[in-house]
Amino acid sequence: MHGRPRRPAKPEDEEAASAKAAKLRDLQAQVLHNHHARTYTKEAIGLSFKLLEINPEAYTAWNYRKLAFQHNVKELSDPEAIKSAVDDELRVVEVALRQNPKSYGAWYHRKWLLNQKLAPVDFKREFGLLDKLLKVDARNFHGWNYRRFLSRFMGVPDEEELKYTMDKISENFSNYSAWHNRSILLSNLLIQQSKGFESKQKIFSEEFELVTQALFTDPSDQSGWFYHLWLLAQTSSPDNPQLIASWPSNAAKLTSSLMKEKVEQHTLSSIWSRTVPIVLYFNEPVKGLNQSSVNLKSDLEFSKDIQWRPLTMADSGYSNCWAAYLQISNECSSLQEYSVEVNIPCSDDIVSRSGSNYNSPVHFTFDIELISNDTAQGLDLFDKPVAWNCSESFQSHGNRDPIPVDLLKITSALVEQDSNWHFERLSEEIDLFRELPDDNSKFGKLTLARLLLACAAIKSRGRSLIERKGYCEEALGLFTDLIHLDPSHKQCYEDERSLVLMDKLTCDMETFMKHCSVQVQPNSAPLNHVQLCRLSLTRIGFAERLLWVQMLDLSHNSLRSVEGLEALQHLVFLNISNNQISSFTALEPLTKIISLKVLDLSFNKIGAHSIDTTRYICSSPFSHKIEASEAFEEYQKVNINVEEYWDAILFFRSLKLAQLDIKGNEIASKENFRTLVVTLIPCLKWFDGEDVN
Amino acid sequence: MAEAAAHSSNSAVDGGGGSVQNDYPTIDPTSFDVVLCGTGLPESVLAAACAAAGKTVLHVDPSPFYGSLYSSIPLSSLASFLSPEASPPTSSAAAAASDSRTVVVDLHRRSVYSDVETSGAAPEPARRFTIDLVGPRVLYCADEAVDLLLRSGGSHHVEFKSVEGGSLLYWEGCLYPVPDSRQAIFKDTTLKLKEKNILFRFFKLVQAHIAAASASADETREGDASAKIPEEDLDLPFVEFLKKQGLPPKMRAVVLYAIAMADYDQDGADPCEKLITTMEGIQTIALYSSSIGRFANAEGAFIYPMYGHGELPQAFCRCAAVKGALYVLRMPVAAVLMDEEKKHFVGARLASGQDILCQQLIFDQSYKIPTLDVPFDGSDSHFPRKVARGVCIISKSVKQGSSNVLVIFPPKSLEEQQVTAVRLLQLSSNLAVCPPGMFMSYLSTPCTDVSAGKQCIKKAIDALFSPQASDGSEGHLETASESTGDVKPTLIWSCVYVQDITQEKNQGTSLLSCPMPDEYLDYRNVLGSTKKLFASIYPDEEFLPKKSAPVYADDDSDSAE
């Protein structure tokens, strides 16, 4: 079944194939005719069998058989007759499976038949069929699917199925399906706390032991590594989701200047308002944040209708990062200080992908100082194009609030409890894989790097910093090795390396401060500035540590994606010039940043390639959004080439930029591009350093 | 079959009664292309091959059963077989040659077995124990013997069962399963992770080499030449190559003695002259690994014929008989006939006194061949090879839950002076060689010195089995002494002896001597020599071509059981 070379077709094969095709066409036509005419005679049904015997992929024939079966079985009353009708159908499926053991239609038909529950199921026969099938190809996932179906149907205890996976692994450990089923069964057993499965630690220790036997025997076989990856994920992350960062952080003091709303010009009294985002960042994607699962209390007036929204490109509803926007409106313009209380209790609403609920209650408060500012400060700021090089170190602004790098303290105490075992287990694994004598096993290196990082992550919960950095350094070395060892997956390793690098640079105050400064712009309060330039970063990580950043310089890296930046709801200035961004779809996360005003995209690769690979990689590219179509019609009216610029349109129309630099991209040299951008962003003042007006 | 015809003519001629001398049938015709004496495996294979090639064949054996030195005999007959009474000279020289142009030379037989030592009382019923004279011996699922059986149709006359318990290595006083495949390495509980890695990496290296080598031999396939082991490594002693691959001593022992089946110490301080090369080692590993999984119903690499190894020559004899060979048992050959210049053999005088003329005489090695009067290169100063063999009947399996098991004692594992590997094959009643509840064990080791060889065998027996309690109450004493509960099998009966491995230099081609059972675990060498003998007689004939097999309706020849 696997690893057999394909042989080129011989002329006589072609002849046979065309003869077969002619026969099939004929049969198909007849079956379709019977289907439409609802002819359910014995001969007609026999024809469908002939078709399925040759081509089990004929879905219509299966549907026809279902209808025919239902039609004919209605007239039967004798249980023996019904049983024999069911048996006949089951035999048809078996014949089809002999032709193609991976026929979706055939498997589905069998499940459908059993689910009709018309006759007692001969489980012995079903399991016998499966045994035969899995003997031919132990990795036939249809077979495994059907086995799961049967064992549920019959109520086979998970313990027995677990034993079966062990039997198959003993026969040949190169069996993804068996390992996979094992992971599912173990998860179930652990959740149910079945007898003998009370201790997760004990079970996982045994599983690690088992899988390393396979890994060391043949490090080039992938199936075991996948299982190990699952074990690692189970061991390195806490069982329940945790809040790891927030903005504003605990005890933060915000100064927020209310601005005169200009939007509602027809109202006479001007309203002072300001949007303050609250960002919550979890260690894993969660869903279910709403007004009841997150309590906000404040003496401040704000709209009670708080919407928590996931900040993610995916449509799954799960996200690491959630935001709510406080619309503060105040009639009076006097100086006031308010406190806001955020309370996340244990909640069954907030659940992770694996279904575990949030059970580490968190409570924090922050203060907002409101300043009314008559001058329309926000716009005056952009009198001149913003330059990126005038910044001062933090120290000179001693009066500022410290950068909330130690945000992590919110939850660190809560995670301590079971991380000891995790850490010991992972350390053992690290020692083991350091010993793996295969110098060139990419899986070995990758797993070791992942183990080191998992250890580093556990260390971040309040343990030695030096040790943590040691893990990071070793992992960085491994990824560099892997880039050379396995060039076809270079980009993947580069991404992983970028994450480690970002972790290393931002994990402690001292290192991080070297990249932080305060940017002083004319007519503006000093801005929190972070500079991560010339680091060969290919992607962004650890965004939870950057939530407070207002000005971010990522120029001269190798960024292919900016995913992660959507969490930075205070970002006003972003410089991603001189990177490897190749399309507007790759920039989609930026459309989620409501405060973004200045964007430098110059010297990237936008428009350089006709094929936008991001669309295939990103979880949810623009192209899937329906709302777009109306907007397109609108732009078509003003003579914008929607077909060519659809992604640019979708990107720019969601931004409220005052300044954009895009020179040095292929697309910027196109005719009318400037006009297009100016049309799409009405508030734009500076385009590539020139005044738009 | 033809044998029956000869027998019926016997009774017709003899008319019952009379002296032993006259109890022989008269054979008609009196001239054959080939006359073979002795029905050992090589003679039987040759008979089948000659008959398949269309030659007229007379095949006689002095014994009343098939197999000669390759037979399986009941326990009750073992003693008399190993130490035959001085047989009266089968003198026929008195009778002159019927034809003045031929010279009659009396044949003498040599004694093959020596130093027979038996202990314990043979359990009853003794006839239910079948003893292989060639033991311990097995067939690789993928070896020449199996191919020959399939090609000749002999596979229809013999049934096999697998040595399903696999192999065990005796190392530092304990038995360890031999990790001989990817899955076996995975499942092994005694190996360290690092050892697993090194061992499988070595297997992979060898497999890649085998695949690349067979691909480059087959021009239609693209092979990865870089996967081949470099030439200079192939000429290296295998043990050096294993060291180069980083195999620790125990892993080296596994590969050298339990998989590559080396006989002599490869890893000793002073290198012995019998070092196998990497090339040879890899050939055996290739055979070993292609044997695993060849037959769906055979577990492991080895199979064993039901009812004992004596079935194999018999199967080939049947093939020969189907093709027209004439069989006469209980028919010794008394003398050979030479031409008057004593330059060629022209026939044989049977014990019945009848002269049979033939182009080709083939004898088993128990006959001393008279020398021809022709120039003969090389003297017979060949150092005699010997093999020490042991047969034991034991009370239970050496490996719990397994019936048929191979055990390897690498050199120095039993004692410091041990220079050869000892192999032990345990067989159970599922092979119909002993009654249920008991097990047969065969041991062998090559030796030059009789006492050293026997010493090795005895040490191995002592290592695995505990002696029977003197009061006859089976194993009750040691159950008390062994607190672990892991009680050794009790030794019920044993016989240790030495077999000479003589190989006469064949002079000319008109009389050939077939090889004796050798010291190896399989028949590769024996059949290799047999094939060469056939090629020397009939250089233009194919050796047992596939088409020579009779057609059977139910051709399920690809199954081992």
Coordinates of N, CA and C in Angstrom, one line a residue, chain A residues 169-174 179 210 212-214 216-221 432 435-438, chain B residues 181-189 191-201 204 221:
Chain A
I169 N 1.0 -1.3 17.1 CA 2.3 -0.7 17.2 C 3.4 -1.7 17.4
S170 N 3.1 -2.8 18.1 CA 4.1 -3.8 18.3 C 4.4 -4.5 16.9
E171 N 3.3 -4.6 16.1 CA 3.6 -5.2 14.8 C 4.4 -4.4 13.9
N172 N 4.1 -3.1 13.9 CA 4.9 -2.1 13.2 C 4.7 -0.7 13.7
F173 N 5.7 -0.2 14.3 CA 5.5 1.1 15.0 C 5.4 2.3 14.1
S174 N 5.6 2.0 12.8 CA 5.5 3.1 11.8 C 4.0 3.1 11.4
W179 N -0.9 5.3 16.5 CA -0.4 6.3 17.5 C -1.5 7.4 17.7
L210 N 7.5 4.5 26.1 CA 7.2 3.7 24.9 C 7.6 4.4 23.6
T212 N 9.8 6.7 23.1 CA 11.3 6.8 22.9 C 11.9 5.5 22.4
Q213 N 11.3 4.4 22.7 CA 11.8 3.1 22.2 C 11.7 3.2 20.7
A214 N 10.6 3.7 20.1 CA 10.5 3.7 18.7 C 11.4 4.8 18.1
F216 N 14.2 6.0 19.2 CA 15.7 5.7 19.2 C 15.9 4.5 18.2
T217 N 15.0 3.6 18.1 CA 15.2 2.5 17.1 C 15.3 3.1 15.7
D218 N 14.4 3.9 15.3 CA 14.5 4.4 14.0 C 14.1 5.9 14.0
P219 N 15.1 6.8 14.2 CA 14.8 8.2 14.3 C 14.3 8.8 13.0
S220 N 14.4 8.1 11.9 CA 13.9 8.6 10.6 C 12.5 8.4 10.4
D221 N 11.8 7.6 11.3 CA 10.4 7.3 11.1 C 9.6 8.4 11.8
L432 N 17.8 12.8 27.4 CA 17.7 11.6 26.6 C 18.1 12.0 25.1
E435 N 21.4 12.7 24.0 CA 22.2 11.5 23.8 C 22.0 10.8 22.5
L436 N 20.9 11.2 21.8 CA 20.6 10.6 20.5 C 21.8 10.6 19.6
P437 N 22.3 9.5 19.3 CA 23.6 9.5 18.6 C 23.5 9.9 17.1
D438 N 22.3 10.0 16.6 CA 22.1 10.4 15.2 C 22.3 11.9 15.1
Chain B
S181 N 15.3 -7.6 14.0 CA 14.5 -6.8 13.1 C 14.1 -5.5 13.7
R182 N 13.6 -4.6 12.9 CA 13.2 -3.3 13.4 C 12.2 -3.4 14.6
Q183 N 11.2 -4.3 14.4 CA 10.2 -4.4 15.5 C 10.8 -5.1 16.7
A184 N 11.7 -6.1 16.4 CA 12.3 -6.8 17.6 C 13.2 -5.8 18.4
I185 N 13.8 -4.9 17.7 CA 14.6 -3.9 18.4 C 13.7 -3.0 19.2
F186 N 12.6 -2.6 18.6 CA 11.6 -1.7 19.3 C 11.1 -2.4 20.5
K187 N 10.8 -3.7 20.4 CA 10.1 -4.3 21.5 C 11.1 -4.8 22.6
D188 N 12.3 -4.9 22.3 CA 13.3 -5.4 23.2 C 13.3 -4.6 24.5
T189 N 13.3 -5.3 25.6 CA 13.3 -4.6 26.9 C 14.7 -4.6 27.5
L191 N 17.7 -3.9 25.8 CA 18.6 -3.0 25.2 C 18.5 -1.5 25.7
K192 N 19.6 -0.9 25.8 CA 19.5 0.6 26.1 C 19.1 1.3 24.8
L193 N 18.6 2.5 25.0 CA 18.1 3.3 23.9 C 19.2 3.5 22.9
K194 N 20.4 3.8 23.4 CA 21.5 4.1 22.5 C 21.9 2.9 21.7
E195 N 21.8 1.7 22.3 CA 22.1 0.5 21.6 C 21.1 0.2 20.5
K196 N 19.8 0.5 20.8 CA 18.8 0.3 19.8 C 19.1 1.2 18.6
N197 N 19.5 2.4 18.9 CA 19.8 3.3 17.8 C 20.9 2.8 17.0
I198 N 22.0 2.4 17.6 CA 23.2 2.0 16.9 C 22.9 0.7 16.1
L199 N 22.2 -0.2 16.7 CA 21.9 -1.5 16.0 C 21.0 -1.3 14.8
F200 N 20.0 -0.5 15.0 CA 19.1 -0.3 13.8 C 19.8 0.5 12.7
R201 N 20.6 1.5 13.1 CA 21.3 2.2 12.1 C 22.2 1.3 11.3
K204 N 20.1 -0.6 8.9 CA 19.6 0.2 7.8 C 20.7 0.4 6.8
R221 N 16.6 -1.1 -12.9 CA 16.2 -0.3 -11.8 C 17.2 0.7 -11.5

